[in-house]
Amino acid sequence: MIRQRIAVIGGVAAGPAAAAHAKRIDPDADVILFEKGSHISYGACEMPYYIADQIESADTLVIHDPESFQREKSVAVFAGHDVTDVHPSRNRLVVRELASGRSREERFDKFIFATGASAIRPDIQGSDADNLFTVRCLADAIGIKNYMSSHRVRHAIILGGGYIGLEMAEAMVRRQIRTTVLEPGSGLLNRYVSPALREYVQDVVHKNGVQVRSEKAVRFDVASSGAITSVGTDSGETIGCQLVIAAMGTRPNTELARRAGLRITETGTVEVDPHMRTSAANVWACGDCVEVERIVDGRKISLPLSQTAFRTARVAAENAARRGRGQPAKFPGVCGASAVKVFGLEVARAGLSLDEARAAGFDAFVESVDDWSRVSFYPGAQRLHIELVVDRRNGRLLGGAAVGTEGAALRVNVLVPLIWKGWLVSDIRDLDLIYAPPLAPSLDPLLVAANRAVRGIRSTKQ
């Protein structure tokens, strides 16, 4: 049998996962991983804690360097190599070695695009200033720490109040840097949790000294040194600073896919089928550059999370490497679970929010519970705020969220398989969840919320 050659384009999460799995599926294949940067596999979610000095060395975040990955996974790795063109019909790619500037063309039988996404930078003159950073790759995190080590930073401005923005705000406070968050939307974490739960987030952020302003940056004042010295907002304010961090979300990297003639979706991702195959028969894609199906309503969404990257990578790799044997692997979809911990407060969600549920056509309502994480009189018990999003027509659990200093994230984790399986809130009432005074009350807050939701449905039908 002729040995097949599989090119994987991109590193960090999806690329290495795809390369390693492709080699497992076909041990005889030549699997080659190309990555533009010098780091191919590292813990991106841990970067805020490295910036905060909770993790001492950047080397701790590195899961595999090129040499160890090549040695342990039997995958050839070319870091510092930028794939500039892919020609699926000719089974060729063009790659440029950044160190020398030389380009070469190589033949491959299959291609897996794991090109990821890039951090959105503000569309303002001066956004290329020396002290404006994003937090997307390990080089960004190292750059921020190096800058703070060599410059006196007294005030940092964070652009964006999402997960990364809040993690970076806490990192700055931990380093005793005065911090302002500019969030022009409807409050912190406005894309993730309800207005009621946002209030708890806003409160803990304020109590820890972070100023939150509902304003948008519209101007950067840049000194002759090349650094931003102040930020002008849409309210006419000018805020002095020594560091600006843009945490404004991401945009999928699809330039290479466009040049390769692959079909691109209306939202700007690489179009794939449930097998992660693109519009070209010999090209698959995975990770942050693709959309995935949300299991609750069947809608295609962009979900740039590491778990989604790993899962789509396995499907893409298996189908690229299997040589037509057996049935192709199929990506089953996502629930959409995520969480953040900021200043000791856990904020977690899964499935649909109320707005998303109603937009999807559900007759949805929210059942809210304010309860205790443990038995109320046990030392250390904390308040826990839970919301369940429920379809009024049949009682189906559509989503859930929780906020609290303990037990919030893991309780939302309990909801994930229930949302996956289409459980009704009436089913949840029958779960024999753990009761132990140091860990959980006799009637868990999830059961309390489910009971109230069932009563709410009954009252509307009477």
GROMACS .gro file of C-alpha atoms in nm:
model
  462
    1MET     CA    1   0.000   0.000   0.000
    2ILE     CA    2   0.131   0.343  -0.095
    3ARG     CA    3   0.222   0.553   0.208
    4GLN     CA    4  -0.008   0.856   0.229
    5ARG     CA    5   0.113   1.204   0.317
    6ILE     CA    6  -0.104   1.422   0.541
    7ALA     CA    7  -0.033   1.791   0.602
    8VAL     CA    8  -0.166   1.955   0.918
    9ILE     CA    9  -0.158   2.334   0.909
   10GLY     CA   10  -0.157   2.507   1.247
   11GLY     CA   11  -0.058   2.439   1.606
   12VAL     CA   12  -0.169   2.503   1.967
   13ALA     CA   13  -0.477   2.281   2.026
   14ALA     CA   14  -0.645   2.152   1.710
   15GLY     CA   15  -0.333   2.107   1.496
   16PRO     CA   16  -0.127   1.886   1.730
   17ALA     CA   17  -0.439   1.690   1.829
   18ALA     CA   18  -0.519   1.625   1.463
   19ALA     CA   19  -0.161   1.531   1.375
   20ALA     CA   20  -0.126   1.288   1.666
   21HIS     CA   21  -0.463   1.123   1.598
   22ALA     CA   22  -0.399   1.093   1.224
   23LYS     CA   23  -0.076   0.908   1.302
   24ARG     CA   24  -0.263   0.676   1.540
   25ILE     CA   25  -0.524   0.596   1.276
   26ASP     CA   26  -0.263   0.531   1.005
   27PRO     CA   27   0.077   0.458   1.164
   28ASP     CA   28   0.232   0.419   0.819
   29ALA     CA   29   0.132   0.768   0.705
   30ASP     CA   30   0.375   1.056   0.679
   31VAL     CA   31   0.208   1.321   0.895
   32ILE     CA   32   0.367   1.665   0.882
   33LEU     CA   33   0.269   1.958   1.105
   34PHE     CA   34   0.340   2.314   0.992
   35GLU     CA   35   0.323   2.603   1.241
   36LYS     CA   36   0.407   2.964   1.169
   37GLY     CA   37   0.516   3.040   1.526
   38SER     CA   38   0.787   2.886   1.739
   39HIS     CA   39   0.545   2.727   1.990
   40ILE     CA   40   0.330   2.440   1.867
   41SER     CA   41   0.148   2.313   2.176
   42TYR     CA   42   0.084   2.502   2.500
   43GLY     CA   43  -0.182   2.582   2.757
   44ALA     CA   44  -0.341   2.899   2.621
   45CYS     CA   45  -0.610   2.911   2.891
   46GLU     CA   46  -0.339   2.930   3.157
   47MET     CA   47  -0.176   3.243   3.013
   48PRO     CA   48  -0.358   3.498   3.234
   49TYR     CA   49  -0.227   3.316   3.542
   50TYR     CA   50   0.125   3.328   3.403
   51ILE     CA   51   0.085   3.702   3.343
   52ALA     CA   52  -0.043   3.736   3.702
   53ASP     CA   53   0.274   3.563   3.829
   54GLN     CA   54   0.070   3.272   3.967
   55ILE     CA   55   0.261   3.052   3.721
   56GLU     CA   56   0.629   3.138   3.733
   57SER     CA   57   0.766   3.028   3.397
   58ALA     CA   58   0.631   3.029   3.042
   59ASP     CA   59   0.804   2.694   2.996
   60THR     CA   60   0.549   2.546   3.239
   61LEU     CA   61   0.276   2.620   2.985
   62VAL     CA   62   0.451   2.433   2.703
   63ILE     CA   63   0.295   2.091   2.655
   64HIS     CA   64   0.519   1.987   2.366
   65ASP     CA   65   0.804   2.163   2.194
   66PRO     CA   66   0.864   2.065   1.829
   67GLU     CA   67   1.134   1.815   1.920
   68SER     CA   68   0.936   1.631   2.191
   69PHE     CA   69   0.622   1.618   1.978
   70GLN     CA   70   0.814   1.475   1.685
   71ARG     CA   71   0.986   1.222   1.909
   72GLU     CA   72   0.678   1.109   2.104
   73LYS     CA   73   0.413   1.127   1.830
   74SER     CA   74   0.623   1.028   1.527
   75VAL     CA   75   0.500   1.340   1.348
   76ALA     CA   76   0.737   1.561   1.151
   77VAL     CA   77   0.717   1.920   1.279
   78PHE     CA   78   0.816   2.236   1.096
   79ALA     CA   79   0.783   2.532   1.332
   80GLY     CA   80   0.862   2.876   1.196
   81HIS     CA   81   0.707   2.771   0.863
   82ASP     CA   82   0.420   2.966   0.707
   83VAL     CA   83   0.197   2.778   0.463
   84THR     CA   84   0.115   3.049   0.209
   85ASP     CA   85  -0.090   2.852  -0.044
   86VAL     CA   86  -0.270   2.521  -0.076
   87HIS     CA   87  -0.379   2.379  -0.413
   88PRO     CA   88  -0.618   2.091  -0.336
   89SER     CA   89  -0.675   1.995  -0.701
   90ARG     CA   90  -0.300   1.953  -0.751
   91ASN     CA   91  -0.231   1.804  -0.406
   92ARG     CA   92   0.029   2.069  -0.341
   93LEU     CA   93   0.106   2.331  -0.078
   94VAL     CA   94   0.357   2.614  -0.074
   95VAL     CA   95   0.540   2.677   0.254
   96ARG     CA   96   0.785   2.952   0.343
   97GLU     CA   97   1.061   2.904   0.599
   98LEU     CA   98   1.051   3.228   0.794
   99ALA     CA   99   1.414   3.221   0.906
  100SER     CA  100   1.554   3.207   0.552
  101GLY     CA  101   1.261   3.348   0.356
  102ARG     CA  102   1.281   3.055   0.115
  103SER     CA  103   0.963   2.892  -0.018
  104ARG     CA  104   0.912   2.541  -0.145
  105GLU     CA  105   0.628   2.336  -0.286
  106GLU     CA  106   0.539   1.996  -0.142
  107ARG     CA  107   0.297   1.721  -0.244
  108PHE     CA  108   0.040   1.581  -0.002
  109ASP     CA  109  -0.256   1.347  -0.036
  110LYS     CA  110  -0.466   1.506   0.239
  111PHE     CA  111  -0.477   1.844   0.412
  112ILE     CA  112  -0.612   1.936   0.756
  113PHE     CA  113  -0.664   2.307   0.819
  114ALA     CA  114  -0.623   2.399   1.188
  115THR     CA  115  -0.551   2.765   1.126
  116GLY     CA  116  -0.735   2.886   1.436
  117ALA     CA  117  -0.844   3.242   1.499
  118SER     CA  118  -0.678   3.577   1.562
  119ALA     CA  119  -0.750   3.827   1.836
  120ILE     CA  120  -0.949   4.128   1.720
  121ARG     CA  121  -0.754   4.450   1.748
  122PRO     CA  122  -0.923   4.791   1.777
  123ASP     CA  123  -0.968   4.971   1.447
  124ILE     CA  124  -0.807   5.286   1.580
  125GLN     CA  125  -0.494   5.467   1.468
  126GLY     CA  126  -0.217   5.370   1.707
  127SER     CA  127  -0.334   5.014   1.767
  128ASP     CA  128   0.015   4.900   1.663
  129ALA     CA  129   0.168   5.081   1.960
  130ASP     CA  130   0.438   4.908   2.161
  131ASN     CA  131   0.222   4.880   2.474
  132LEU     CA  132  -0.101   4.750   2.319
  133PHE     CA  133  -0.127   4.373   2.348
  134THR     CA  134  -0.375   4.100   2.275
  135VAL     CA  135  -0.389   3.771   2.469
  136ARG     CA  136  -0.411   3.503   2.205
  137CYS     CA  137  -0.082   3.316   2.182
  138LEU     CA  138   0.206   3.238   2.416
  139ALA     CA  139   0.419   3.504   2.249
  140ASP     CA  140   0.155   3.761   2.352
  141ALA     CA  141   0.172   3.654   2.716
  142ILE     CA  142   0.552   3.659   2.717
  143GLY     CA  143   0.544   4.002   2.551
  144ILE     CA  144   0.312   4.144   2.819
  145LYS     CA  145   0.529   4.015   3.103
  146ASN     CA  146   0.847   4.138   2.940
  147TYR     CA  147   0.694   4.481   2.888
  148MET     CA  148   0.580   4.505   3.251
  149SER     CA  149   0.926   4.399   3.366
  150SER     CA  150   1.099   4.670   3.167
  151HIS     CA  151   0.846   4.953   3.209
  152ARG     CA  152   0.672   5.103   3.509
  153VAL     CA  153   0.304   5.026   3.458
  154ARG     CA  154   0.078   5.208   3.704
  155HIS     CA  155  -0.252   5.192   3.515
  156ALA     CA  156  -0.375   4.935   3.264
  157ILE     CA  157  -0.682   4.966   3.042
  158ILE     CA  158  -0.860   4.649   2.933
  159LEU     CA  159  -1.074   4.675   2.619
  160GLY     CA  160  -1.356   4.424   2.666
  161GLY     CA  161  -1.540   4.274   2.962
  162GLY     CA  162  -1.566   3.911   2.855
  163TYR     CA  163  -1.384   3.609   2.997
  164ILE     CA  164  -1.035   3.716   2.887
  165GLY     CA  165  -1.093   4.077   2.984
  166LEU     CA  166  -1.190   3.983   3.339
  167GLU     CA  167  -0.907   3.732   3.376
  168MET     CA  168  -0.663   4.000   3.265
  169ALA     CA  169  -0.819   4.255   3.501
  170GLU     CA  170  -0.757   4.019   3.792
  171ALA     CA  171  -0.403   3.956   3.668
  172MET     CA  172  -0.332   4.330   3.673
  173VAL     CA  173  -0.478   4.370   4.023
  174ARG     CA  174  -0.265   4.080   4.146
  175ARG     CA  175   0.037   4.271   4.017
  176GLN     CA  176  -0.085   4.582   4.204
  177ILE     CA  177  -0.166   4.772   3.886
  178ARG     CA  178  -0.465   5.007   3.882
  179THR     CA  179  -0.708   4.874   3.623
  180THR     CA  180  -0.996   5.008   3.414
  181VAL     CA  181  -1.219   4.791   3.195
  182LEU     CA  182  -1.394   4.956   2.901
  183GLU     CA  183  -1.703   4.752   2.810
  184PRO     CA  184  -1.939   4.937   2.576
  185GLY     CA  185  -2.197   4.657   2.580
  186SER     CA  186  -2.468   4.588   2.837
  187GLY     CA  187  -2.239   4.499   3.124
  188LEU     CA  188  -1.960   4.254   3.202
  189LEU     CA  189  -2.000   3.906   3.052
  190ASN     CA  190  -2.303   4.032   2.859
  191ARG     CA  191  -2.266   3.757   2.599
  192TYR     CA  192  -2.256   3.482   2.858
  193VAL     CA  193  -2.497   3.527   3.149
  194SER     CA  194  -2.820   3.709   3.229
  195PRO     CA  195  -2.840   4.068   3.361
  196ALA     CA  196  -2.930   3.932   3.707
  197LEU     CA  197  -2.615   3.719   3.727
  198ARG     CA  198  -2.401   3.995   3.582
  199GLU     CA  199  -2.476   4.207   3.886
  200TYR     CA  200  -2.284   3.963   4.108
  201VAL     CA  201  -1.989   3.979   3.869
  202GLN     CA  202  -1.999   4.357   3.856
  203ASP     CA  203  -2.009   4.374   4.236
  204VAL     CA  204  -1.706   4.151   4.296
  205VAL     CA  205  -1.504   4.330   4.028
  206HIS     CA  206  -1.580   4.670   4.184
  207LYS     CA  207  -1.498   4.545   4.534
  208ASN     CA  208  -1.154   4.444   4.409
  209GLY     CA  209  -1.076   4.793   4.286
  210VAL     CA  210  -1.138   4.758   3.913
  211GLN     CA  211  -1.316   5.050   3.751
  212VAL     CA  212  -1.568   4.943   3.487
  213ARG     CA  213  -1.684   5.202   3.236
  214SER     CA  214  -1.961   5.156   2.979
  215GLU     CA  215  -1.756   5.336   2.718
  216LYS     CA  216  -1.578   5.255   2.394
  217ALA     CA  217  -1.221   5.344   2.308
  218VAL     CA  218  -1.218   5.578   2.006
  219ARG     CA  219  -0.872   5.736   2.027
  220PHE     CA  220  -0.519   5.641   2.126
  221ASP     CA  221  -0.273   5.913   2.217
  222VAL     CA  222   0.069   5.782   2.119
  223ALA     CA  223   0.394   5.939   2.241
  224SER     CA  224   0.707   5.974   2.033
  225SER     CA  225   0.840   5.669   2.218
  226GLY     CA  226   0.575   5.459   2.039
  227ALA     CA  227   0.365   5.390   2.348
  228ILE     CA  228   0.002   5.480   2.416
  229THR     CA  229  -0.013   5.736   2.696
  230SER     CA  230  -0.391   5.781   2.711
  231VAL     CA  231  -0.713   5.645   2.566
  232GLY     CA  232  -1.000   5.864   2.450
  233THR     CA  233  -1.353   5.727   2.490
  234ASP     CA  234  -1.682   5.791   2.313
  235SER     CA  235  -1.804   5.988   2.615
  236GLY     CA  236  -1.529   6.247   2.563
  237GLU     CA  237  -1.312   6.123   2.851
  238THR     CA  238  -0.934   6.087   2.828
  239ILE     CA  239  -0.784   5.817   3.049
  240GLY     CA  240  -0.411   5.802   3.109
  241CYS     CA  241  -0.239   5.463   3.103
  242GLN     CA  242   0.086   5.279   3.049
  243LEU     CA  243  -0.059   4.952   2.916
  244VAL     CA  244  -0.357   4.859   2.695
  245ILE     CA  245  -0.485   4.504   2.654
  246ALA     CA  246  -0.738   4.429   2.382
  247ALA     CA  247  -0.975   4.149   2.485
  248MET     CA  248  -1.235   4.203   2.216
  249GLY     CA  249  -1.291   3.851   2.091
  250THR     CA  250  -1.150   3.658   1.796
  251ARG     CA  251  -1.185   3.631   1.420
  252PRO     CA  252  -1.132   3.297   1.237
  253ASN     CA  253  -0.821   3.271   1.021
  254THR     CA  254  -0.958   3.182   0.679
  255GLU     CA  255  -0.727   3.369   0.441
  256LEU     CA  256  -0.544   3.052   0.343
  257ALA     CA  257  -0.873   2.866   0.295
  258ARG     CA  258  -1.003   3.143   0.071
  259ARG     CA  259  -0.692   3.130  -0.144
  260ALA     CA  260  -0.733   2.752  -0.164
  261GLY     CA  261  -1.082   2.799  -0.305
  262LEU     CA  262  -1.261   2.648  -0.006
  263ARG     CA  263  -1.617   2.751   0.066
  264ILE     CA  264  -1.652   3.009   0.344
  265THR     CA  265  -1.967   3.055   0.552
  266GLU     CA  266  -2.156   3.383   0.592
  267THR     CA  267  -2.000   3.425   0.936
  268GLY     CA  268  -1.648   3.393   0.794
  269THR     CA  269  -1.556   3.037   0.898
  270VAL     CA  270  -1.442   2.748   0.680
  271GLU     CA  271  -1.752   2.552   0.578
  272VAL     CA  272  -1.741   2.188   0.688
  273ASP     CA  273  -1.987   1.900   0.695
  274PRO     CA  274  -2.043   1.685   1.008
  275HIS     CA  275  -1.732   1.485   0.912
  276MET     CA  276  -1.523   1.805   0.919
  277ARG     CA  277  -1.472   1.780   0.545
  278THR     CA  278  -1.455   2.106   0.352
  279SER     CA  279  -1.584   2.180   0.002
  280ALA     CA  280  -1.266   2.014  -0.133
  281ALA     CA  281  -1.270   1.635  -0.115
  282ASN     CA  282  -0.912   1.607   0.018
  283VAL     CA  283  -0.928   1.888   0.274
  284TRP     CA  284  -1.064   1.879   0.630
  285ALA     CA  285  -1.076   2.161   0.884
  286CYS     CA  286  -1.108   2.180   1.262
  287GLY     CA  287  -1.073   2.405   1.564
  288ASP     CA  288  -1.144   2.776   1.585
  289CYS     CA  289  -1.167   2.828   1.208
  290VAL     CA  290  -1.490   2.622   1.171
  291GLU     CA  291  -1.849   2.636   1.292
  292VAL     CA  292  -2.008   2.348   1.482
  293GLU     CA  293  -2.366   2.243   1.543
  294ARG     CA  294  -2.528   2.339   1.872
  295ILE     CA  295  -2.720   2.031   1.983
  296VAL     CA  296  -3.007   2.212   2.155
  297ASP     CA  297  -3.138   2.388   1.844
  298GLY     CA  298  -2.924   2.258   1.556
  299ARG     CA  299  -2.781   2.601   1.482
  300LYS     CA  300  -2.425   2.635   1.350
  301ILE     CA  301  -2.215   2.849   1.583
  302SER     CA  302  -1.855   2.953   1.628
  303LEU     CA  303  -1.726   2.821   1.960
  304PRO     CA  304  -1.352   2.894   1.992
  305LEU     CA  305  -1.285   2.677   2.296
  306SER     CA  306  -1.009   2.421   2.347
  307GLN     CA  307  -1.249   2.130   2.401
  308THR     CA  308  -1.420   2.206   2.069
  309ALA     CA  309  -1.080   2.224   1.904
  310PHE     CA  310  -0.973   1.885   2.039
  311ARG     CA  311  -1.301   1.715   1.950
  312THR     CA  312  -1.323   1.851   1.595
  313ALA     CA  313  -0.954   1.768   1.544
  314ARG     CA  314  -1.013   1.401   1.625
  315VAL     CA  315  -1.298   1.379   1.376
  316ALA     CA  316  -1.104   1.558   1.101
  317ALA     CA  317  -0.794   1.346   1.159
  318GLU     CA  318  -0.979   1.016   1.167
  319ASN     CA  319  -1.156   1.087   0.842
  320ALA     CA  320  -0.846   1.219   0.669
  321ALA     CA  321  -0.634   0.920   0.770
  322ARG     CA  322  -0.878   0.626   0.753
  323ARG     CA  323  -0.832   0.547   0.380
  324GLY     CA  324  -1.202   0.481   0.338
  325ARG     CA  325  -1.213   0.197   0.594
  326GLY     CA  326  -1.535   0.171   0.796
  327GLN     CA  327  -1.782   0.451   0.853
  328PRO     CA  328  -1.653   0.809   0.865
  329ALA     CA  329  -1.641   0.973   1.208
  330LYS     CA  330  -1.911   1.232   1.270
  331PHE     CA  331  -1.896   1.531   1.498
  332PRO     CA  332  -2.196   1.508   1.731
  333GLY     CA  333  -2.220   1.878   1.815
  334VAL     CA  334  -2.168   2.096   2.120
  335CYS     CA  335  -2.368   2.193   2.424
  336GLY     CA  336  -2.171   2.512   2.466
  337ALA     CA  337  -2.033   2.497   2.820
  338SER     CA  338  -1.788   2.753   2.954
  339ALA     CA  339  -1.678   2.913   3.279
  340VAL     CA  340  -1.452   3.175   3.430
  341LYS     CA  341  -1.330   3.243   3.782
  342VAL     CA  342  -1.270   3.606   3.867
  343PHE     CA  343  -1.168   3.731   4.211
  344GLY     CA  344  -1.287   3.404   4.364
  345LEU     CA  345  -1.628   3.411   4.193
  346GLU     CA  346  -1.716   3.118   3.965
  347VAL     CA  347  -1.933   3.205   3.664
  348ALA     CA  348  -2.049   2.915   3.448
  349ARG     CA  349  -2.305   2.847   3.178
  350ALA     CA  350  -2.416   2.566   2.945
  351GLY     CA  351  -2.665   2.537   2.662
  352LEU     CA  352  -2.883   2.831   2.566
  353SER     CA  353  -2.940   3.160   2.742
  354LEU     CA  354  -3.295   3.291   2.762
  355ASP     CA  355  -3.238   3.528   2.469
  356GLU     CA  356  -3.080   3.252   2.259
  357ALA     CA  357  -3.364   3.014   2.339
  358ARG     CA  358  -3.630   3.264   2.239
  359ALA     CA  359  -3.439   3.355   1.923
  360ALA     CA  360  -3.435   2.982   1.837
  361GLY     CA  361  -3.815   2.969   1.861
  362PHE     CA  362  -3.858   2.815   2.206
  363ASP     CA  363  -4.128   2.938   2.443
  364ALA     CA  364  -3.863   2.970   2.709
  365PHE     CA  365  -3.854   3.102   3.062
  366VAL     CA  366  -3.593   3.122   3.339
  367GLU     CA  367  -3.625   2.968   3.683
  368SER     CA  368  -3.390   3.133   3.933
  369VAL     CA  369  -3.275   3.008   4.272
  370ASP     CA  370  -3.066   3.179   4.539
  371ASP     CA  371  -2.953   2.902   4.774
  372TRP     CA  372  -2.655   2.760   4.967
  373SER     CA  373  -2.356   2.569   4.831
  374ARG     CA  374  -2.353   2.344   5.142
  375VAL     CA  375  -2.577   2.296   5.443
  376SER     CA  376  -2.650   2.656   5.539
  377PHE     CA  377  -2.518   2.639   5.897
  378TYR     CA  378  -2.206   2.439   5.808
  379PRO     CA  379  -1.892   2.657   5.835
  380GLY     CA  380  -1.790   2.801   5.500
  381ALA     CA  381  -2.129   2.768   5.328
  382GLN     CA  382  -2.164   3.024   5.048
  383ARG     CA  383  -2.454   3.168   4.854
  384LEU     CA  384  -2.510   3.012   4.512
  385HIS     CA  385  -2.720   3.161   4.234
  386ILE     CA  386  -2.860   2.926   3.972
  387GLU     CA  387  -3.071   2.980   3.660
  388LEU     CA  388  -3.235   2.711   3.447
  389VAL     CA  389  -3.364   2.794   3.099
  390VAL     CA  390  -3.669   2.579   3.028
  391ASP     CA  391  -3.907   2.524   2.735
  392ARG     CA  392  -4.253   2.602   2.872
  393ARG     CA  393  -4.424   2.377   2.618
  394ASN     CA  394  -4.271   2.048   2.729
  395GLY     CA  395  -4.044   2.124   3.024
  396ARG     CA  396  -3.723   2.051   2.833
  397LEU     CA  397  -3.401   2.181   2.989
  398LEU     CA  398  -3.245   2.418   2.734
  399GLY     CA  399  -2.964   2.572   2.935
  400GLY     CA  400  -2.838   2.676   3.273
  401ALA     CA  401  -2.601   2.911   3.450
  402ALA     CA  402  -2.460   2.954   3.799
  403VAL     CA  403  -2.261   3.213   3.994
  404GLY     CA  404  -2.101   3.161   4.333
  405THR     CA  405  -1.773   3.136   4.520
  406GLU     CA  406  -1.795   2.756   4.531
  407GLY     CA  407  -1.988   2.484   4.353
  408ALA     CA  408  -2.109   2.692   4.058
  409ALA     CA  409  -1.896   2.547   3.776
  410LEU     CA  410  -1.931   2.183   3.878
  411ARG     CA  411  -2.309   2.213   3.911
  412VAL     CA  412  -2.326   2.351   3.558
  413ASN     CA  413  -2.111   2.055   3.453
  414VAL     CA  414  -2.389   1.831   3.591
  415LEU     CA  415  -2.631   2.003   3.353
  416VAL     CA  416  -2.423   1.938   3.040
  417PRO     CA  417  -2.514   1.569   2.984
  418LEU     CA  418  -2.876   1.645   3.077
  419ILE     CA  419  -2.894   1.915   2.809
  420TRP     CA  420  -2.725   1.677   2.565
  421LYS     CA  421  -2.985   1.409   2.623
  422GLY     CA  422  -3.284   1.642   2.610
  423TRP     CA  423  -3.390   1.587   2.970
  424LEU     CA  424  -3.700   1.750   3.114
  425VAL     CA  425  -3.677   1.947   3.437
  426SER     CA  426  -3.917   1.693   3.585
  427ASP     CA  427  -3.648   1.428   3.526
  428ILE     CA  428  -3.395   1.630   3.725
  429ARG     CA  429  -3.616   1.618   4.036
  430ASP     CA  430  -3.560   1.243   4.059
  431LEU     CA  431  -3.180   1.259   4.062
  432ASP     CA  432  -3.024   1.140   4.387
  433LEU     CA  433  -2.757   1.409   4.399
  434ILE     CA  434  -2.498   1.403   4.677
  435TYR     CA  435  -2.592   1.523   5.023
  436ALA     CA  436  -2.307   1.579   5.267
  437PRO     CA  437  -2.301   1.887   5.493
  438PRO     CA  438  -1.945   1.993   5.397
  439LEU     CA  439  -2.024   1.954   5.026
  440ALA     CA  440  -2.393   1.999   4.945
  441PRO     CA  441  -2.727   2.053   5.120
  442SER     CA  442  -2.991   1.782   5.150
  443LEU     CA  443  -3.185   1.936   4.864
  444ASP     CA  444  -2.930   2.052   4.611
  445PRO     CA  445  -2.992   2.394   4.452
  446LEU     CA  446  -3.029   2.219   4.115
  447LEU     CA  447  -3.317   2.015   4.255
  448VAL     CA  448  -3.474   2.325   4.408
  449ALA     CA  449  -3.458   2.502   4.072
  450ALA     CA  450  -3.602   2.201   3.889
  451ASN     CA  451  -3.890   2.170   4.136
  452ARG     CA  452  -3.975   2.536   4.098
  453ALA     CA  453  -3.958   2.510   3.718
  454VAL     CA  454  -4.203   2.217   3.720
  455ARG     CA  455  -4.444   2.412   3.940
  456GLY     CA  456  -4.412   2.711   3.709
  457ILE     CA  457  -4.504   2.504   3.405
  458ARG     CA  458  -4.803   2.354   3.583
  459SER     CA  459  -4.933   2.694   3.693
  460THR     CA  460  -4.929   2.829   3.338
  461LYS     CA  461  -5.124   2.526   3.209
  462GLN     CA  462  -5.400   2.552   3.470
   0.00000   0.00000   0.00000
